[in-house]
XYZ file of C-alpha atoms in Angstrom:
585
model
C 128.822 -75.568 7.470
C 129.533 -74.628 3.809
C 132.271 -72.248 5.002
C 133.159 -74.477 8.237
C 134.146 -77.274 5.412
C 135.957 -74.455 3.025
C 138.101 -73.662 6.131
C 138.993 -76.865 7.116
C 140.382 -77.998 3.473
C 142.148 -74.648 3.349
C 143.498 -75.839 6.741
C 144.587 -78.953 5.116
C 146.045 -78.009 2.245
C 147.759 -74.714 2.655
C 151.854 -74.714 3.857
C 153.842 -72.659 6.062
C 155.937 -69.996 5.111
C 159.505 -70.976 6.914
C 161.633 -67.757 8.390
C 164.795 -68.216 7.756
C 167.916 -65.948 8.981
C 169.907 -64.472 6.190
C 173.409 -65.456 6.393
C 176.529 -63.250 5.370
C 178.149 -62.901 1.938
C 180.596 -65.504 1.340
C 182.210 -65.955 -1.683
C 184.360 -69.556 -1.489
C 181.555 -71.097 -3.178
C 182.078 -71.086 -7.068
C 179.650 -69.630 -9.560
C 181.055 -71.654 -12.235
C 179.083 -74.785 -12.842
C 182.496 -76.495 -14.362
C 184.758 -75.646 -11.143
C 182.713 -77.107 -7.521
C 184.545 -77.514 -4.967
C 186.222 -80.978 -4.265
C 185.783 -82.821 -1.222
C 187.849 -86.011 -2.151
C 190.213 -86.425 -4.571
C 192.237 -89.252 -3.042
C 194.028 -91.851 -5.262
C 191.951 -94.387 -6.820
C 187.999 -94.532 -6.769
C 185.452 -92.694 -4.323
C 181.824 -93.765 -4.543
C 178.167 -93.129 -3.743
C 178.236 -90.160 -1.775
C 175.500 -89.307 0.539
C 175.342 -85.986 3.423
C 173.450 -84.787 6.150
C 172.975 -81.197 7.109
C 175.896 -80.028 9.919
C 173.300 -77.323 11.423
C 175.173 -74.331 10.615
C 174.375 -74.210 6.998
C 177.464 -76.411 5.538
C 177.295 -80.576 5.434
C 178.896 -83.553 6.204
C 179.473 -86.238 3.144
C 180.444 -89.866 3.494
C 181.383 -92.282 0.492
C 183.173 -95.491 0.477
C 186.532 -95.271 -0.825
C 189.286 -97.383 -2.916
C 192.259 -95.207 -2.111
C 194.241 -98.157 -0.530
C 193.707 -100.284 -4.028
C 193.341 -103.469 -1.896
C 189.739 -102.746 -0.334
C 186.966 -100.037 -0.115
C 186.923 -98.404 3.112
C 184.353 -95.645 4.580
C 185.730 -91.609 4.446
C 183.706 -88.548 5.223
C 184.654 -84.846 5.007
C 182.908 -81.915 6.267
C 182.252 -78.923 4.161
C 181.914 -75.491 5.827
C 178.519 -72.987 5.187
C 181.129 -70.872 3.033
C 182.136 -73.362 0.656
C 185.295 -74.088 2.502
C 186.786 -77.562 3.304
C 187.143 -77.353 6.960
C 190.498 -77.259 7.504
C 190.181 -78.872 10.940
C 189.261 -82.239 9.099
C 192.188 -83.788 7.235
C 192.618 -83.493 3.105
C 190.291 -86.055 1.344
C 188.498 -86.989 4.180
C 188.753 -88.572 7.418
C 188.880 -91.962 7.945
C 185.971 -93.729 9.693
C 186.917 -97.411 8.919
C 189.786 -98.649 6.733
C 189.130 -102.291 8.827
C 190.135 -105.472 6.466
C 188.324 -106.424 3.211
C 185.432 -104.327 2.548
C 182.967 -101.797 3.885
C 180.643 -100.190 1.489
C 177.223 -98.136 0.896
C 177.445 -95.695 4.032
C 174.687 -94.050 5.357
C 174.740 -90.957 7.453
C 172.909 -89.118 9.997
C 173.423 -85.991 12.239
C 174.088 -86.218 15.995
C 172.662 -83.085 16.514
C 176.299 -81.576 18.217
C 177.889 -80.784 14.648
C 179.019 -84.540 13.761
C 177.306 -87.412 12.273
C 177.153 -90.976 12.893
C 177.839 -93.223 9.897
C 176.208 -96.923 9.292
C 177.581 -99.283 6.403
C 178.211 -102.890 5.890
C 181.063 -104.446 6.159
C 183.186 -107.644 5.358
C 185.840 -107.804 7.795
C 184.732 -110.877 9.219
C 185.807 -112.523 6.007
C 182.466 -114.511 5.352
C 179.503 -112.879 5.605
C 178.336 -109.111 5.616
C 177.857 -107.670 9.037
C 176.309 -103.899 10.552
C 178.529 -101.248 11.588
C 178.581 -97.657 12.759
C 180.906 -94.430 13.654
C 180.737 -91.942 15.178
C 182.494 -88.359 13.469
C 182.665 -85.431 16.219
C 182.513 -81.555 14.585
C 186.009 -81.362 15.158
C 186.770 -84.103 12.267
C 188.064 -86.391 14.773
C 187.137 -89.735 15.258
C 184.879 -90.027 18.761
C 187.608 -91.850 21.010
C 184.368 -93.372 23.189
C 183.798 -96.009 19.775
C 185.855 -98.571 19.033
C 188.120 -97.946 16.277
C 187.057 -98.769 13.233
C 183.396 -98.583 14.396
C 180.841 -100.187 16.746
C 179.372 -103.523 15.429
C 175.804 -103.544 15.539
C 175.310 -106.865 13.949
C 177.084 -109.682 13.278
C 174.403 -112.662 13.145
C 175.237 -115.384 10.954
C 174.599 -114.937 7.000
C 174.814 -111.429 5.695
C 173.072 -108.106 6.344
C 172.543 -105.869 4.074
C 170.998 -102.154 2.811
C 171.816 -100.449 6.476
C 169.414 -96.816 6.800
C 169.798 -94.668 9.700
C 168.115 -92.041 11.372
C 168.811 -90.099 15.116
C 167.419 -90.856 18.163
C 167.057 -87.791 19.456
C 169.610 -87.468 22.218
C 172.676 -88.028 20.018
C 173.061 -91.720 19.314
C 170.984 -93.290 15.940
C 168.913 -96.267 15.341
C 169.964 -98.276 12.294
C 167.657 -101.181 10.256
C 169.167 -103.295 7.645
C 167.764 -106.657 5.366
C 168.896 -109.862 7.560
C 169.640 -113.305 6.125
C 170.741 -114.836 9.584
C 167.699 -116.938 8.935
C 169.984 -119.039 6.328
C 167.610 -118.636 3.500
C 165.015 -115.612 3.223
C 165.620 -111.536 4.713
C 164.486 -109.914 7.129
C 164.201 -106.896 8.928
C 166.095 -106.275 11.863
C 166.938 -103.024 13.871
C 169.177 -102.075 16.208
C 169.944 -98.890 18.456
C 173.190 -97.595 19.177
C 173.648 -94.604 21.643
C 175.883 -91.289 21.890
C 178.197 -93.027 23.832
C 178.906 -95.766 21.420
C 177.311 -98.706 23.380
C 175.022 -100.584 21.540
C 171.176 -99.851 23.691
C 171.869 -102.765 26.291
C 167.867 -102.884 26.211
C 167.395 -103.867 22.692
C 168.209 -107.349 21.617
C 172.068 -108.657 20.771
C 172.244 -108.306 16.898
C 169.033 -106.725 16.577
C 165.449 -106.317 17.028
C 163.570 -108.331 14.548
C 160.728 -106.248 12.642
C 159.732 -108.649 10.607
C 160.085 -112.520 10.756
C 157.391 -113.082 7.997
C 157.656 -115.738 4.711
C 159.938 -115.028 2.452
C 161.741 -112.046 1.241
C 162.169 -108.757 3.188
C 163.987 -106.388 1.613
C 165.119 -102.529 0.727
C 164.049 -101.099 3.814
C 163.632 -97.152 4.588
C 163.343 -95.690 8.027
C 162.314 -92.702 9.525
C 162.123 -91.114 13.384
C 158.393 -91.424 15.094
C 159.367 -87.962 16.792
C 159.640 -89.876 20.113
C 163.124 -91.641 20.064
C 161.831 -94.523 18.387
C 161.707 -94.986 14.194
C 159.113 -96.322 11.688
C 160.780 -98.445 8.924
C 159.094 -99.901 5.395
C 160.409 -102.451 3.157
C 159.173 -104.442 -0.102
C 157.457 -107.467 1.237
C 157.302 -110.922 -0.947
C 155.659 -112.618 1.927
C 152.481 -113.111 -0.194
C 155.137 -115.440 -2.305
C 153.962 -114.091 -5.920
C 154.588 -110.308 -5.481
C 155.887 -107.766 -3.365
C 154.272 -105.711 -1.368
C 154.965 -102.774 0.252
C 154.842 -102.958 4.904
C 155.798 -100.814 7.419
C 156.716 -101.627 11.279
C 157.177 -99.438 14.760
C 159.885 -100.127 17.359
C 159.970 -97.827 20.156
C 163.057 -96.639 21.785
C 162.781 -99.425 24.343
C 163.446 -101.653 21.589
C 160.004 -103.076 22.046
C 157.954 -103.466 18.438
C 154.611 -101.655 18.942
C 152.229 -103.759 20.313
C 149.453 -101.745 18.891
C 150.977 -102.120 15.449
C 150.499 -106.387 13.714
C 153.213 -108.426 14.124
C 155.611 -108.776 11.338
C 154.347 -104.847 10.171
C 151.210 -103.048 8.990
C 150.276 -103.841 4.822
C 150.121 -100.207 3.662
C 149.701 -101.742 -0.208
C 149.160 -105.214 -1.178
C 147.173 -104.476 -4.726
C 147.752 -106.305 -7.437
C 151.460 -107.276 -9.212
C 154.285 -105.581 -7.535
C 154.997 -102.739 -5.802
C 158.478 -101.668 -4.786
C 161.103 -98.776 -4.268
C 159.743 -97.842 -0.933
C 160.845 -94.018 0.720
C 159.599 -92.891 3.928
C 159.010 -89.129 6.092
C 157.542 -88.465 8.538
C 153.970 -86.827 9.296
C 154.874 -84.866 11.814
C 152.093 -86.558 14.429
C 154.355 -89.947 14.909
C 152.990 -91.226 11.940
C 155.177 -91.939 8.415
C 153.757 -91.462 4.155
C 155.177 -94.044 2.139
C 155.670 -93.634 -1.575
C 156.795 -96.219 -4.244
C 156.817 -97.309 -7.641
C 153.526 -99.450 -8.499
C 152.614 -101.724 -11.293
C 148.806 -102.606 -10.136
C 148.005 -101.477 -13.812
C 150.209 -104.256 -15.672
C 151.749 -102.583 -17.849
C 153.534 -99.762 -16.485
C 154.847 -98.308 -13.166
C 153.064 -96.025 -11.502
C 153.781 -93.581 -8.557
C 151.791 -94.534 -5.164
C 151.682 -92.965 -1.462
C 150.183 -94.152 1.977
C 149.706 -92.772 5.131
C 150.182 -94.896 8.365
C 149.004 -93.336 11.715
C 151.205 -93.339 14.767
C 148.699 -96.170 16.065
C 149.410 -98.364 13.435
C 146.630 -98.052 11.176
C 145.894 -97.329 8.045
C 144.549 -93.220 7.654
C 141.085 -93.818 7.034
C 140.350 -90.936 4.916
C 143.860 -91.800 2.502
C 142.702 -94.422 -0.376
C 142.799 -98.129 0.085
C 146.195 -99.283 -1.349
C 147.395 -95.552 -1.420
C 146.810 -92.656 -3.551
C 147.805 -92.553 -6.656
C 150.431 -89.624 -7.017
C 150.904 -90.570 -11.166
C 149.436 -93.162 -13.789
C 150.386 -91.085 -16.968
C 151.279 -93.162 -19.806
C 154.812 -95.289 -19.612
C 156.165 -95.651 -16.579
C 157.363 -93.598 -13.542
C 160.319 -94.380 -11.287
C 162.938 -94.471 -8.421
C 160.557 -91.866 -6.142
C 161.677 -89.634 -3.252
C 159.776 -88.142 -0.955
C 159.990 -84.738 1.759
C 157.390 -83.543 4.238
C 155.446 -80.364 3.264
C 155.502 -79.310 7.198
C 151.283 -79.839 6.818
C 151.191 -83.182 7.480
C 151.409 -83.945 3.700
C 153.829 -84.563 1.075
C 156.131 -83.768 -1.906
C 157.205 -86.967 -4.220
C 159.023 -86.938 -7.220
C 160.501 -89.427 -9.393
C 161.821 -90.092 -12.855
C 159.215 -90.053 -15.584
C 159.057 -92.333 -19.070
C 155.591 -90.287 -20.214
C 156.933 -89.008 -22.929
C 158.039 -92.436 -24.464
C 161.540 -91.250 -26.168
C 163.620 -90.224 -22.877
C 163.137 -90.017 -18.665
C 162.120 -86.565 -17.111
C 161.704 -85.097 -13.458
C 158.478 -84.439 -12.116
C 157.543 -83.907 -8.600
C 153.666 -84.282 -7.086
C 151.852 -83.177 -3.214
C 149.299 -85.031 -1.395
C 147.659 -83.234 0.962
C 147.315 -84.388 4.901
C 143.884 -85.371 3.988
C 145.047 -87.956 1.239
C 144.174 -86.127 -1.888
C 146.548 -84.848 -4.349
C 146.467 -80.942 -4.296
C 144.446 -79.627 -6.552
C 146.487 -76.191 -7.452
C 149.131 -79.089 -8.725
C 149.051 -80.264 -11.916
C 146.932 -84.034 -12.553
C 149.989 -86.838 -12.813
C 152.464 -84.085 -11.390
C 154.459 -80.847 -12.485
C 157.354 -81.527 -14.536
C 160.635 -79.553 -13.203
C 162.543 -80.742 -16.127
C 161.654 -82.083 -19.636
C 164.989 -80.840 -21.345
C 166.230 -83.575 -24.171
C 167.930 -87.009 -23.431
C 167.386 -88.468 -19.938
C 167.506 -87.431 -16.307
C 167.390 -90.154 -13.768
C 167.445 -90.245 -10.248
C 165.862 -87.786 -8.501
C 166.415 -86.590 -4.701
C 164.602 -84.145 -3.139
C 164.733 -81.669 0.547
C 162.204 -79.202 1.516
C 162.627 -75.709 0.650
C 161.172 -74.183 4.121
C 158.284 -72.636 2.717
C 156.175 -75.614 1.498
C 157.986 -76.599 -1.352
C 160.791 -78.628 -2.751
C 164.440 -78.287 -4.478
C 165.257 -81.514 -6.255
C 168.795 -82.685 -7.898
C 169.427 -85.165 -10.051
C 171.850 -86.967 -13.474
C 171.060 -85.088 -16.218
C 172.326 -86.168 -20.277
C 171.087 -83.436 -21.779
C 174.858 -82.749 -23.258
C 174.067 -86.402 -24.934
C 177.577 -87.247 -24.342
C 177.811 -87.557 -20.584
C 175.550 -87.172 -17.424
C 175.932 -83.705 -15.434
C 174.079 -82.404 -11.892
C 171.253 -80.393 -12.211
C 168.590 -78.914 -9.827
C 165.305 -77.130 -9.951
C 163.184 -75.536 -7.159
C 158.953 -76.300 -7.218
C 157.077 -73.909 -5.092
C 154.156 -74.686 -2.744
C 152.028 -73.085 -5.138
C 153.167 -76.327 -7.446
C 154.462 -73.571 -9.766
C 158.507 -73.980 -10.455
C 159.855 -71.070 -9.401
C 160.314 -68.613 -12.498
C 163.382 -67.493 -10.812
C 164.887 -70.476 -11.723
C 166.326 -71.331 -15.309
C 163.138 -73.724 -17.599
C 164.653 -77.484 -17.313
C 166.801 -76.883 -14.169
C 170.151 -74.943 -13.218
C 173.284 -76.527 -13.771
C 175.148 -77.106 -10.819
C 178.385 -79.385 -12.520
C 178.838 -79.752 -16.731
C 182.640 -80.850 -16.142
C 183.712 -83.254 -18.265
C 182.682 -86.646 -18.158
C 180.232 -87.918 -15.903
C 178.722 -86.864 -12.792
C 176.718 -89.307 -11.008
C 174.475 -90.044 -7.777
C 173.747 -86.676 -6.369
C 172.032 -86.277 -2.713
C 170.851 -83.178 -1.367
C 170.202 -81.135 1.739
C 168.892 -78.140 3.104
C 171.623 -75.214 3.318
C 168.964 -73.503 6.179
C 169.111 -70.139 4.264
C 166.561 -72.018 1.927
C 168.838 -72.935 -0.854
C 171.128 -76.234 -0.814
C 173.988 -78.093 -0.953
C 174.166 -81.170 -3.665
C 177.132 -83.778 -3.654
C 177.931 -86.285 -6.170
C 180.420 -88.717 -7.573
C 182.779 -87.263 -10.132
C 184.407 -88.559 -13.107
C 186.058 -84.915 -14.291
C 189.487 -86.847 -13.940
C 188.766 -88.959 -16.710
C 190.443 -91.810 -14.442
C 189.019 -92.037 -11.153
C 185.660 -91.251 -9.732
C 186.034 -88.005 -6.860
C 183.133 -86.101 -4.232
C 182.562 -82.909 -5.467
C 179.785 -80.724 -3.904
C 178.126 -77.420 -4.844
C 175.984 -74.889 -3.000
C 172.618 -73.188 -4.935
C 170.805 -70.409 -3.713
C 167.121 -69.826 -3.064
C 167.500 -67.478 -6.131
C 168.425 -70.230 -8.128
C 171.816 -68.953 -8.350
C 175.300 -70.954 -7.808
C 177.449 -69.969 -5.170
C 177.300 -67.794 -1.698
C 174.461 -65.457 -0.537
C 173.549 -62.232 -2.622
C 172.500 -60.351 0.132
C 175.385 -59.400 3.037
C 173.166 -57.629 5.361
C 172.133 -59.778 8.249
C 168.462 -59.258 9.430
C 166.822 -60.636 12.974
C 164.826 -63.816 12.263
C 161.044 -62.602 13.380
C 158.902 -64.332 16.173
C 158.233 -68.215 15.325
C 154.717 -68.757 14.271
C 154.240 -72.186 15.112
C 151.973 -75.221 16.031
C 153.418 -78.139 17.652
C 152.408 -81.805 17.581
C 149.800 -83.329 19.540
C 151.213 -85.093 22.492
C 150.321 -87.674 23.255
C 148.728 -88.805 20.292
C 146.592 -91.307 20.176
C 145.081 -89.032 22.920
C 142.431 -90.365 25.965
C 140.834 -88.377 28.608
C 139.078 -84.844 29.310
C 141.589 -82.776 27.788
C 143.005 -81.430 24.297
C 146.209 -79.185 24.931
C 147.488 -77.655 21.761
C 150.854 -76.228 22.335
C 151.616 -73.520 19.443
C 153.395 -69.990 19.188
C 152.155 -66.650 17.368
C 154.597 -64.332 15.772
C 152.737 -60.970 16.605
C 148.740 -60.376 18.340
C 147.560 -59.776 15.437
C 143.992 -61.702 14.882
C 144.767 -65.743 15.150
C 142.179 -68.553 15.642
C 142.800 -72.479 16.602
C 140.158 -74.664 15.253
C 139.168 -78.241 15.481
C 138.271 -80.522 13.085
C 136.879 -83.867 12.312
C 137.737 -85.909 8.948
C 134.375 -85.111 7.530
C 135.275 -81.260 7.500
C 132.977 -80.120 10.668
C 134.322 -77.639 12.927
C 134.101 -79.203 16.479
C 135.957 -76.292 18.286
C 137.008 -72.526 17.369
C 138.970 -70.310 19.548
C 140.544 -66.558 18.846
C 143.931 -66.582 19.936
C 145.270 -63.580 18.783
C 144.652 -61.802 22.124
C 146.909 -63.693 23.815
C 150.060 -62.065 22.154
C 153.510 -62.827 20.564
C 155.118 -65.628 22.148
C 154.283 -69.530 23.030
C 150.765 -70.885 24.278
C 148.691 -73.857 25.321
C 145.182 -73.746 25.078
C 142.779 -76.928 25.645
C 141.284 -77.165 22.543
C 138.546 -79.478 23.613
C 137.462 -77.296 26.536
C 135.418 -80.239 28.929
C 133.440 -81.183 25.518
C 133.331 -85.142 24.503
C 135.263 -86.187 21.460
C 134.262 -89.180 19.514
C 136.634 -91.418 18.878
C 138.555 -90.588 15.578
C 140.629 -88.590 13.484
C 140.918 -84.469 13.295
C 142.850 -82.032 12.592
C 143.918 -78.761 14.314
C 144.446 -76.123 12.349
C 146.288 -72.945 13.269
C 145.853 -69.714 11.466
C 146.890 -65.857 11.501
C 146.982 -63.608 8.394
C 148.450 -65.512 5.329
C 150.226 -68.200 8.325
C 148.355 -71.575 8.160
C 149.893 -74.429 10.230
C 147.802 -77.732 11.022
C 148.737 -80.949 12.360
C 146.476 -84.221 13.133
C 145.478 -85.744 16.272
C 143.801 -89.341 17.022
C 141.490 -89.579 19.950
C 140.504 -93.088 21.392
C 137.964 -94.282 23.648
């Protein structure tokens, strides 16, 4: 049992090693932390950048934009895997709507074909704040199928506010947004728009409402439930004193989850407030929330829940949500990225220290407890003099975690830097202490977001003062190595076999069987086990026999299952994958 237990907490807590194809020497990217390459540097302001990943190892940035110098409209512009501005997208951007008055704080999602839907809100109506979306093809042109100027989602009376976005799976996205159509509280509303540009004609005009409760409902996050349907959180103020921190499921029908409480499931309601809320997914349908926490009083601390794909609270993850960090001072503004376990990487900006703000990142494990080969209250990734604010953070492919962030070490102005943790919870000693620069021009660089370049390094965008006058998008690529620039290596290699395990469908899960779905990348020895939350192996099979290549084996083999949680864990050599499965009566 001893070793049955040992196994199943190895299971839980080890990551999987991501293989990743090597890409070709380029050399368009610069290597020169004070060069980057621009994106936008249009007349007149550009602000708050953010990017999604274009699948062939460049990105897509949106911002809005003041080049007209009567109203901010919304731009994006599409940078190549070499470093390149595509040239098939106009200079500075294309426009995605330069509609009357304003439209501001884009957000941006990939379609899955090479383009991106954008969400923002917008003013055009003249009164209130409404919901709109576009639609960018790979090519850089507009998609003629949306209205120009972009598809209104909502337009309810009273403003809406904070769009977030996320796909749907088969091309289209589903958007949620704070809603004051009720005249004198928000709420949260979502609302599905599809690859074609329609608005879902099965989800509700303007919306579906999430949450209706008292009071404030605000600053929500959203992520996919893996099934074309999206989990959102928010801070809650329903309670009327303090906020609290909910999340709610709508299904691609547009239907809220009927197995989930109306108005959202309470993942924290301890004492004093808790806000800042970011989402990702579990990988099982399920979401882990993290946020900034001030149970104790005094300070902010860091927090993280897990909500099942039924709706519930994980049982074996604390009441109110584990505590990530409580060092002295306070911690804030975290961000979160799967581990590809079923747990999680956070980090966030950190006062501990009492004279200036560092970065330090933390994991929980799928099993709720922080991991113990991380350091207590988190690893710092950067402790360098003056302040660095504002994390972001994208997986690495291998179980850890590059973040970016504003960085005044210079103590004159704020520049981008960016550090890589390992899944060990070591930062990578490949990497400069404190962070590699990625942009020291002059003046100040500000709001950096991050994604994956797929050859695990990444590409970081920011807003960009260098001109001394106006703000511009610059961007710059960093290498696994910790390196600026393009790839070191110009030999392309085969990617190996996958080694895989999939998600549990369905899951909940009824009935006489268990069919784990999963792929070995050789016949070497492999075994799929079963667990159950108190660390018993229910079920053990070898696997290895069976050969390189995708399988399906019923896990449960005729046997009864109690109803509960486990966890199937999948491992061969040094590979450990696991994933979590609820079975009902």
């Amino acid at each position: 049992m001893h070793k049955a237990r040992s196994l199943f907490f190895a299971c839980a807590g080890l990551l999987g090693l991501a293989l990743l194809l090597q890409r070709p020497a380029t050399a368009a990217w610069p290597t020169d932390p004070l060069v980057n390459v621009p994106l936008c540097t249009a007349a007149n302001d550009q602000f708050n950048p953010t990017m999604v990943s274009d699948g062939a190892g460049g990105a897509i940035v949106t911002w809005y934009d003041y080049r007209s110098g009567t109203n901010y409209d919304i731009y994006a512009q599409h940078v190549l895997a070499s470093g390149a501005v595509d040239p098939a997208w106009p200079a500075n951007g294309r426009a995605l709507c330069t509609a009357t008055n304003a439209q501001q704080y884009p957000t941006i999602v990939a379609d899955g074909s090479g383009g991106a839907i954008v969400t923002w809100y917008d003013a055009r109506s003249g009164t209130d704040n409404d919901i709109y979306a576009q639609h960018v093809l790979a090519s850089g042109a507009v998609d003629p199928a949306w209205p120009a100027d972009g598809r209104a989602l909502c337009t309810a009376v009273n403003g809406q506010y904070e769009p977030t976005i996320v796909a749907d799976g088969s091309g289209g996205a589903i958007v949620s947004w704070a809603d004051y159509r009720g005249g004198t509280y928000s709420d949260i509303f979502a609302q599905h728009v599809l690859a074609s540009g329609a608005v879902d004609p099965a989800w509700p005009a303007d919306g579906r409402a999430l949450c209706t409760a008292a009071n404030d409902q605000f600053n929500p996050t959203i992520v996919a439930d893996g099934a074309g349907g999206t989990i959102v959180t928010w801070e809650d103020y329903r309670g009327g004193m303090y906020r609290d921190i909910f999340a709610q499921h709508v299904l691609a029908s547009g239907a809220v989850d009927p197995a989930w409480p109306a108005d959202g499931r309470a993942l924290c309601t301890a004492a004093n407030d808790q806000y800042n809320p970011t989402i990702v997914a579990d990988g099982s349908g399920g979401a882990i929330v993290t946020w900034e926490d001030y149970r104790g009083g005094t300070y902010t601390d860091i927090f993280a829940q897990h909500v099942l794909a039924d709706g519930a609270v994980d049982p074996v993850w604390p009441v109110d949500g584990c505590a990530l960090c409580t060092a002295a001072h306070s911690q804030h503004n975290p961000t979160i990225v799967a581990d590809g376990t079923g747990g999680a990487i956070a980090t966030w900006s950190d006062y501990r220290s009492s004279s200036d703000y560092d970065i330090y990142a933390q994991h929980v494990l799928a099993t709720g407890a922080v991991d113990p080969a991380w350091p207590a209250d988190g690893r710092a990734l950067c402790s360098a003099a003056i302040d660095q604010l504002l994390p972001t953070i994208v997986a690495d492919g291998s179980g850890g975690a590059i973040v970016t962030w504003e960085d005044r070490r210079s103590a004159t102005y704020f520049d981008i830097y960016a550090q890589h943790v390992l899944a060990s919870g070591a930062v990578d000693p490949a990497w400069p202490a404190y962070g590699i620069a990625l942009c020291t021009a002059a003046n100040d660089q500000l709001h950096p977001t991050i994604v994956a370049d797929g050859s695990g390094g990444t590409i970081v965008t920011w807003e960009d003062r260098r001109s001394a006058t106006y703000s511009d998008i610059y961007a710059q690529r960093v290498l696994a190595n910790g390196q600026l620039g393009g790839d070191v290596v110009s030999v392309p290699r085969e990617a190996p076999l996958a080694f895989a395990l999939d998600p549990v469908r369905p899951n909940p899960t009824r009935g006489g069987t268990l069919t784990v779905h999963f792929a070995l990348a050789s016949p070497a020895a492999a075994s799929l086990e079963l667990f159950d939350v108190a660390g018993r192996r229910i079920a053990a099979r070898e696997v290895g026999s069976f050969g390189a290549g995708r399988h399906a084996l019923d896990l449960r083999e005729g046997q009864h299952l109690a109803p509960g949680l486990y966890l199937v864990c999948l491992r061969q050599g040094t590979n450990t994958r696991v994933t979590r499965v609820a079975v009902l009566r």
